[in-house]
Short mmCIF file of C-alpha atoms in Angstrom, two decimals:
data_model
loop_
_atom_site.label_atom_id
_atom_site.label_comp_id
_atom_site.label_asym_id
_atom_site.label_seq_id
_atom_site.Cartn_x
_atom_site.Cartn_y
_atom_site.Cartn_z
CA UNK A 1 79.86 26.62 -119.74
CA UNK A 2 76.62 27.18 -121.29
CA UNK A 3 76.70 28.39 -125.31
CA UNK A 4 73.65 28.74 -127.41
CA UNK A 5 73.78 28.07 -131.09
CA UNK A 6 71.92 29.07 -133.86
CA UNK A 7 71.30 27.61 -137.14
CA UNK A 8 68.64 28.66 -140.45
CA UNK A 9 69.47 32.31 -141.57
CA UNK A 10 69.39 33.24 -144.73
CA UNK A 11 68.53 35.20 -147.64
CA UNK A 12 64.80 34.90 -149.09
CA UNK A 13 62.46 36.75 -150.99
CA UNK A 14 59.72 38.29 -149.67
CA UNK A 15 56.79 35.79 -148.88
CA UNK A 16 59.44 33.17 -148.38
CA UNK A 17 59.70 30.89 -144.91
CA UNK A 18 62.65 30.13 -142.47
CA UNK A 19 63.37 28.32 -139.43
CA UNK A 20 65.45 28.83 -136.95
CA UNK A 21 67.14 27.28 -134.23
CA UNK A 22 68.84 27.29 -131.36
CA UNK A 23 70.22 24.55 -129.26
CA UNK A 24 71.83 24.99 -125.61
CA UNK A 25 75.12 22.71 -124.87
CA UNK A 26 76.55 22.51 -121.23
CA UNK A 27 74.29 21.85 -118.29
CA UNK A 28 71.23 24.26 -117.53
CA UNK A 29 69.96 23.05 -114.11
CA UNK A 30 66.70 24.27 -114.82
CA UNK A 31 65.39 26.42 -117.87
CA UNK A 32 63.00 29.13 -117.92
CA UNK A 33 61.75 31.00 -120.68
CA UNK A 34 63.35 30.23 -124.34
CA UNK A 35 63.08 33.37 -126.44
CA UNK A 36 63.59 34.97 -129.93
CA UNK A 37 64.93 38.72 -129.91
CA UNK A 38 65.77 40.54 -132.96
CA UNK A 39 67.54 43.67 -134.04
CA UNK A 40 67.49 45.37 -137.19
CA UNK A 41 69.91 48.07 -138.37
CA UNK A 42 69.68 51.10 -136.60
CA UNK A 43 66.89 49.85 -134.47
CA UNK A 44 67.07 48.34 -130.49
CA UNK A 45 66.95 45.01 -130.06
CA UNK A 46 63.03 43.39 -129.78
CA UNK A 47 61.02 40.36 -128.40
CA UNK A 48 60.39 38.27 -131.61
CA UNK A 49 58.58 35.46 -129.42
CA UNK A 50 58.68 33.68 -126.12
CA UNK A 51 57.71 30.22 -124.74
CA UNK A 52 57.85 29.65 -121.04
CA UNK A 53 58.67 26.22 -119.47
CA UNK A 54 54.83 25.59 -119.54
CA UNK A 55 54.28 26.25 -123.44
CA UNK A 56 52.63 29.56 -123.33
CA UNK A 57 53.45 31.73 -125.99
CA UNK A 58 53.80 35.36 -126.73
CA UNK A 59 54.67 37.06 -129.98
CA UNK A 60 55.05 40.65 -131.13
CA UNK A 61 52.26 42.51 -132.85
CA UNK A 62 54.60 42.44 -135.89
CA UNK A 63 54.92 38.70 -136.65
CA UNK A 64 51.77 37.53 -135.17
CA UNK A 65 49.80 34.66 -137.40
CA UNK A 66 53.31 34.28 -138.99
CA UNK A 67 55.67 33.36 -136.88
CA UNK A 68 55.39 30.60 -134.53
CA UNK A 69 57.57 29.63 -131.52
CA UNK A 70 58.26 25.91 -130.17
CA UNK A 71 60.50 23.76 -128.13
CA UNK A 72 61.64 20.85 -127.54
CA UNK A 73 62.65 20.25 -123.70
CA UNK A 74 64.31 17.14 -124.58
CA UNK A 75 66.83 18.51 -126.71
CA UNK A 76 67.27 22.04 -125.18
CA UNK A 77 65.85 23.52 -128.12
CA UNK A 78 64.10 26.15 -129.73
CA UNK A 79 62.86 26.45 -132.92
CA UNK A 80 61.00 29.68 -134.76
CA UNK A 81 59.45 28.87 -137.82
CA UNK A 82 59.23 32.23 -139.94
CA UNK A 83 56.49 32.55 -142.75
CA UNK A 84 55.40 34.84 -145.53
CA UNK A 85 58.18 37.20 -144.51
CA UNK A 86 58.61 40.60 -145.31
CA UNK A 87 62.05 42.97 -145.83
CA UNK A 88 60.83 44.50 -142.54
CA UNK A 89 61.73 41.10 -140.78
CA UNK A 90 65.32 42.04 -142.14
CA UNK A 91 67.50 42.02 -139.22
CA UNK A 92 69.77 39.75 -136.85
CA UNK A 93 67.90 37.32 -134.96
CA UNK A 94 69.49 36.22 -131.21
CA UNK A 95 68.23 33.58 -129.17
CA UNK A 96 67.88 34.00 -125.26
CA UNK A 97 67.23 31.07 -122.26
CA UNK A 98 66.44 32.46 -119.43
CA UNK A 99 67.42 29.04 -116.50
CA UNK A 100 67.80 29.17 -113.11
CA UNK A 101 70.54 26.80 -111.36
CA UNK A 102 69.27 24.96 -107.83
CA UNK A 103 69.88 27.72 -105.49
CA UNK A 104 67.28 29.31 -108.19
CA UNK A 105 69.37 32.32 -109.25
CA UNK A 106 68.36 33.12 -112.61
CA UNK A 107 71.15 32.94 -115.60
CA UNK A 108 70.66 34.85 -118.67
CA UNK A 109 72.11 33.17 -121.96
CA UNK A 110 72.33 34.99 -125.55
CA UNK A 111 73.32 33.24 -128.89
CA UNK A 112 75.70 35.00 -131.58
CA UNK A 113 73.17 35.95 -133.68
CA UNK A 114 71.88 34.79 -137.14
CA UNK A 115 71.09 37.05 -140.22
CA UNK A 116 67.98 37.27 -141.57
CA UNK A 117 67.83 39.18 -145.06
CA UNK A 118 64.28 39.72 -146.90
CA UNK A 119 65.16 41.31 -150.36
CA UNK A 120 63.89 41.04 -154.02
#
């Protein structure tokens, strides 16, 4: 059984930096994309970032030049380093693997969620 978790919420103050992460236990026979979705109150959930098996990134208009996404294949995890944030970053951050097991069916997997409060 595959469970995601994820570690480095918090409160800051505005300008502040955060990482996050999320490691993968159990056995993902191959893994995809790695991804950071978030979802503020009141709001749908959103692509944060993404990094595909090959390293290419993507990031939303919102957190672009201050957010970056990375991974580390070895350790089935992803990291996203969070700086100069703003209360409009306020919200619950999930991570998401997309992996595929060898008949190539593709699995999705969520983590619990980790709060992220910006306030003065």
């Amino acid at each position: 059984q595959v469970q995601l978790v994820e570690s480095g919420g918090g409160l800051v103050q505005p300008g502040a930096s955060l990482r996050l992460s999320c490691t993968s236990s159990g056995f993902i026979f191959s893994i995809n994309t790695m991804d950071w979705y978030r979802q503020a109150p009141g709001k749908e959930r959103e692509l944060v970032a993404g990094v595909t098996s090959g390293g290419i990134t993507n990031y939303a208009d919102s957190v672009k030049g201050r957010f970056t996404i990375s991974r580390d294949n070895g350790k089935n995890t992803v990291y996203l380093q969070m700086n100069s944030l703003e209360p409009e970053d306020t919200a619950v951050y999930y991570c998401h693997i997309e992996g595929s097991d060898w008949l190539r069916k593709r699995h999705n997997y969520w983590g619990q969620g980790t709060q992220v409060t910006v306030s003065s």
